[in-house]
Amino acid sequence: MSIEKCSIIELPAIHDPRGNLTFIEGPDGKGHIPFTIKRIYYLYDVPGGAERGGHAHKNLHQLIIAMSGSFDIVIDDGFNKKRIHLNRSYKGLYVCPMIWREIDNFSSGAVCMALASNLYDEDDYYRNYQDFSAVVHQKL
Ligand code: TYD
């Protein structure tokens, strides 16, 4: 898959003097994201200078949102790379399968939430960049 398939999705935001509200529906509903959510996880209390990610998924689709604070995601399809800064709770980065991702540059208090299309499955991961790169190059 190409990093061109990974895009920033702007989510609805209901502005209100009492506080703003954002919601997300999958393909069964308003279709803000192209997959049904089966799992949610989030990173928090990330120490300054830490890096997360460092893997690709074979089949998983994800939407990654900076719920609070900010961080960068570097997406890499084995041919091209792009660094994307996330800092809004109403914008998410859609990451399709077969994309290597690194997450760094976390601000203090950052919360990184991931909506995922499937349950946790270690067999769905490439955790070694060389293995990932070999597969995407052979698939051409
Ligand atoms: P990992 O996916 O490597 O984290 P990140 O990509 O954010 O750096 O997961 C770190 C650990 O947490 C690993 O031991 C697997 C475990 N884990 C689960 O048990 N369930 C989950 O849904 C996730 C995302 C991770």
mmCIF file of C-alpha atoms and ligand atoms in Angstrom:
data_model
loop_
_atom_site.group_PDB
_atom_site.id
_atom_site.type_symbol
_atom_site.label_atom_id
_atom_site.label_comp_id
_atom_site.label_asym_id
_atom_site.label_seq_id
_atom_site.Cartn_x
_atom_site.Cartn_y
_atom_site.Cartn_z
ATOM 1 C CA MET A 1 0.000 0.000 0.000
ATOM 2 C CA SER A 2 1.162 3.527 -0.692
ATOM 3 C CA ILE A 3 1.473 6.317 1.857
ATOM 4 C CA GLU A 4 -0.762 8.277 -0.543
ATOM 5 C CA LYS A 5 -3.647 6.151 0.818
ATOM 6 C CA CYS A 6 -2.971 7.514 4.322
ATOM 7 C CA SER A 7 -4.773 10.784 4.777
ATOM 8 C CA ILE A 8 -5.819 13.261 7.399
ATOM 9 C CA ILE A 9 -9.511 12.814 8.117
ATOM 10 C CA GLU A 10 -11.251 15.897 9.451
ATOM 11 C CA LEU A 11 -13.933 14.762 11.880
ATOM 12 C CA PRO A 12 -17.127 16.620 12.679
ATOM 13 C CA ALA A 13 -16.776 19.164 15.478
ATOM 14 C CA ILE A 14 -19.826 20.552 17.244
ATOM 15 C CA HIS A 15 -18.665 23.863 18.677
ATOM 16 C CA ASP A 16 -20.343 24.919 21.871
ATOM 17 C CA PRO A 17 -19.493 27.509 24.525
ATOM 18 C CA ARG A 18 -19.758 24.625 27.035
ATOM 19 C CA GLY A 19 -17.001 22.757 25.203
ATOM 20 C CA ASN A 20 -16.601 21.173 21.777
ATOM 21 C CA LEU A 21 -17.711 17.679 20.776
ATOM 22 C CA THR A 22 -16.400 15.333 18.103
ATOM 23 C CA PHE A 23 -17.814 11.969 17.091
ATOM 24 C CA ILE A 24 -16.721 9.185 14.778
ATOM 25 C CA GLU A 25 -18.867 6.656 12.958
ATOM 26 C CA GLY A 26 -17.715 3.788 10.792
ATOM 27 C CA PRO A 27 -19.134 2.499 7.496
ATOM 28 C CA ASP A 28 -22.349 1.269 9.186
ATOM 29 C CA GLY A 29 -23.133 4.875 10.095
ATOM 30 C CA LYS A 30 -21.947 8.220 8.744
ATOM 31 C CA GLY A 31 -18.766 6.622 7.417
ATOM 32 C CA HIS A 32 -16.180 9.083 8.742
ATOM 33 C CA ILE A 33 -13.652 6.252 8.676
ATOM 34 C CA PRO A 34 -13.473 3.371 6.181
ATOM 35 C CA PHE A 35 -13.498 0.545 8.747
ATOM 36 C CA THR A 36 -15.530 -0.751 11.676
ATOM 37 C CA ILE A 37 -13.842 -0.108 15.030
ATOM 38 C CA LYS A 38 -13.085 -3.300 16.955
ATOM 39 C CA ARG A 39 -10.490 -1.948 19.404
ATOM 40 C CA ILE A 40 -9.321 1.328 20.897
ATOM 41 C CA TYR A 41 -5.995 1.885 22.625
ATOM 42 C CA TYR A 42 -4.093 4.961 23.692
ATOM 43 C CA LEU A 43 -0.622 6.051 24.646
ATOM 44 C CA TYR A 44 -0.205 8.492 27.521
ATOM 45 C CA ASP A 45 2.418 9.499 30.128
ATOM 46 C CA VAL A 46 4.943 9.318 27.293
ATOM 47 C CA PRO A 47 8.328 10.554 28.577
ATOM 48 C CA GLY A 48 10.074 13.344 26.630
ATOM 49 C CA GLY A 49 12.157 11.994 23.751
ATOM 50 C CA ALA A 50 10.399 8.594 23.658
ATOM 51 C CA GLU A 51 9.549 6.883 20.383
ATOM 52 C CA ARG A 52 6.621 4.529 19.847
ATOM 53 C CA GLY A 53 5.411 2.524 16.905
ATOM 54 C CA GLY A 54 8.275 1.013 14.955
ATOM 55 C CA HIS A 55 6.151 -1.578 13.197
ATOM 56 C CA ALA A 56 3.750 -2.200 10.321
ATOM 57 C CA HIS A 57 0.521 -4.179 10.211
ATOM 58 C CA LYS A 58 -0.388 -6.747 7.593
ATOM 59 C CA ASN A 59 -4.155 -6.171 7.636
ATOM 60 C CA LEU A 60 -5.008 -3.594 10.298
ATOM 61 C CA HIS A 61 -6.574 -0.235 9.468
ATOM 62 C CA GLN A 62 -6.197 2.522 12.048
ATOM 63 C CA LEU A 63 -7.142 6.095 12.764
ATOM 64 C CA ILE A 64 -4.666 7.894 15.011
ATOM 65 C CA ILE A 65 -5.712 11.042 16.848
ATOM 66 C CA ALA A 66 -3.890 13.464 19.158
ATOM 67 C CA MET A 67 -6.592 13.599 21.833
ATOM 68 C CA SER A 68 -4.429 16.017 23.808
ATOM 69 C CA GLY A 69 -1.072 17.663 23.064
ATOM 70 C CA SER A 70 0.818 16.748 19.915
ATOM 71 C CA PHE A 71 3.218 14.288 18.303
ATOM 72 C CA ASP A 72 4.603 13.364 14.890
ATOM 73 C CA ILE A 73 3.943 10.195 12.908
ATOM 74 C CA VAL A 74 6.371 9.121 10.219
ATOM 75 C CA ILE A 75 4.633 6.860 7.707
ATOM 76 C CA ASP A 76 6.702 4.763 5.314
ATOM 77 C CA ASP A 77 5.488 2.347 2.614
ATOM 78 C CA GLY A 78 8.987 0.996 1.931
ATOM 79 C CA PHE A 79 9.512 3.443 -0.948
ATOM 80 C CA ASN A 80 8.443 6.846 0.368
ATOM 81 C CA LYS A 81 8.226 8.445 3.804
ATOM 82 C CA LYS A 82 6.243 11.352 5.177
ATOM 83 C CA ARG A 83 6.287 13.084 8.600
ATOM 84 C CA ILE A 84 2.881 14.293 9.798
ATOM 85 C CA HIS A 85 2.290 16.458 12.871
ATOM 86 C CA LEU A 86 -0.951 15.782 14.759
ATOM 87 C CA ASN A 87 -2.190 18.345 17.274
ATOM 88 C CA ARG A 88 -5.990 18.542 16.968
ATOM 89 C CA SER A 89 -8.559 16.252 18.581
ATOM 90 C CA TYR A 90 -10.889 16.648 15.571
ATOM 91 C CA LYS A 91 -8.324 15.438 13.005
ATOM 92 C CA GLY A 92 -7.090 11.880 12.628
ATOM 93 C CA LEU A 93 -4.525 10.199 10.438
ATOM 94 C CA TYR A 94 -5.918 7.168 8.630
ATOM 95 C CA VAL A 95 -3.176 4.526 8.350
ATOM 96 C CA CYS A 96 -3.916 1.666 5.960
ATOM 97 C CA PRO A 97 -2.312 -1.818 6.151
ATOM 98 C CA MET A 98 1.354 -2.347 5.189
ATOM 99 C CA ILE A 99 2.611 1.042 6.363
ATOM 100 C CA TRP A 100 5.612 1.273 8.689
ATOM 101 C CA ARG A 101 5.008 3.939 11.341
ATOM 102 C CA GLU A 102 7.155 5.658 13.948
ATOM 103 C CA ILE A 103 5.640 8.065 16.467
ATOM 104 C CA ASP A 104 7.880 10.645 18.169
ATOM 105 C CA ASN A 105 8.169 14.303 19.193
ATOM 106 C CA PHE A 106 5.490 13.847 21.887
ATOM 107 C CA SER A 107 4.594 17.039 23.731
ATOM 108 C CA SER A 108 4.178 16.858 27.475
ATOM 109 C CA GLY A 109 0.718 15.542 28.351
ATOM 110 C CA ALA A 110 0.149 14.134 24.851
ATOM 111 C CA VAL A 111 -2.461 11.403 24.461
ATOM 112 C CA CYS A 112 -2.315 9.342 21.263
ATOM 113 C CA MET A 113 -5.495 7.405 20.627
ATOM 114 C CA ALA A 114 -5.727 4.686 17.987
ATOM 115 C CA LEU A 115 -8.986 3.281 16.635
ATOM 116 C CA ALA A 116 -8.307 -0.118 15.114
ATOM 117 C CA SER A 117 -10.198 -2.361 12.704
ATOM 118 C CA ASN A 118 -9.315 -5.545 14.561
ATOM 119 C CA LEU A 119 -8.454 -7.024 17.927
ATOM 120 C CA TYR A 120 -4.845 -7.243 19.055
ATOM 121 C CA ASP A 121 -2.995 -9.938 17.115
ATOM 122 C CA GLU A 122 0.789 -10.174 17.296
ATOM 123 C CA ASP A 123 0.786 -12.214 14.046
ATOM 124 C CA ASP A 124 -0.495 -9.110 12.239
ATOM 125 C CA TYR A 125 2.725 -7.179 13.008
ATOM 126 C CA TYR A 126 5.989 -6.690 11.140
ATOM 127 C CA ARG A 127 8.320 -5.582 13.916
ATOM 128 C CA ASN A 128 11.498 -5.771 11.853
ATOM 129 C CA TYR A 129 11.948 -3.112 9.153
ATOM 130 C CA GLN A 130 14.087 -5.401 6.979
ATOM 131 C CA ASP A 131 11.323 -8.045 6.918
ATOM 132 C CA PHE A 132 8.708 -5.412 6.060
ATOM 133 C CA SER A 133 10.868 -3.894 3.341
ATOM 134 C CA ALA A 134 11.606 -7.305 1.783
ATOM 135 C CA VAL A 135 7.891 -8.092 1.578
ATOM 136 C CA VAL A 136 6.820 -4.797 0.000
ATOM 137 C CA HIS A 137 9.624 -4.913 -2.551
ATOM 138 C CA GLN A 138 8.842 -8.510 -3.542
ATOM 139 C CA LYS A 139 5.169 -7.649 -3.957
ATOM 140 C CA LEU A 140 5.855 -5.286 -6.825
HETATM 141 P P1 TYD B 1 2.980 -1.959 20.548
HETATM 142 O O1 TYD B 1 1.941 -2.189 19.528
HETATM 143 O O2 TYD B 1 4.373 -2.397 20.228
HETATM 144 O O3 TYD B 1 3.013 -0.430 20.975
HETATM 145 P P2 TYD B 1 3.374 0.905 20.141
HETATM 146 O O4 TYD B 1 3.202 0.589 18.721
HETATM 147 O O5 TYD B 1 2.399 1.887 20.576
HETATM 148 O O6 TYD B 1 4.753 1.341 20.489
HETATM 149 O O7 TYD B 1 2.493 -2.653 21.895
HETATM 150 C C1 TYD B 1 3.248 -2.537 23.106
HETATM 151 C C2 TYD B 1 2.842 -3.712 23.997
HETATM 152 O O8 TYD B 1 1.451 -3.651 24.325
HETATM 153 C C3 TYD B 1 3.078 -5.062 23.355
HETATM 154 O O9 TYD B 1 3.615 -5.926 24.357
HETATM 155 C C4 TYD B 1 1.705 -5.559 22.978
HETATM 156 C C5 TYD B 1 0.776 -4.856 23.947
HETATM 157 N N1 TYD B 1 -0.519 -4.530 23.350
HETATM 158 C C6 TYD B 1 -1.626 -5.258 23.678
HETATM 159 O O10 TYD B 1 -1.569 -6.205 24.489
HETATM 160 N N2 TYD B 1 -2.830 -4.919 23.132
HETATM 161 C C7 TYD B 1 -2.956 -3.891 22.248
HETATM 162 O O11 TYD B 1 -4.074 -3.605 21.760
HETATM 163 C C8 TYD B 1 -1.779 -3.148 21.882
HETATM 164 C C9 TYD B 1 -1.836 -2.019 20.895
HETATM 165 C C10 TYD B 1 -0.592 -3.494 22.452
#
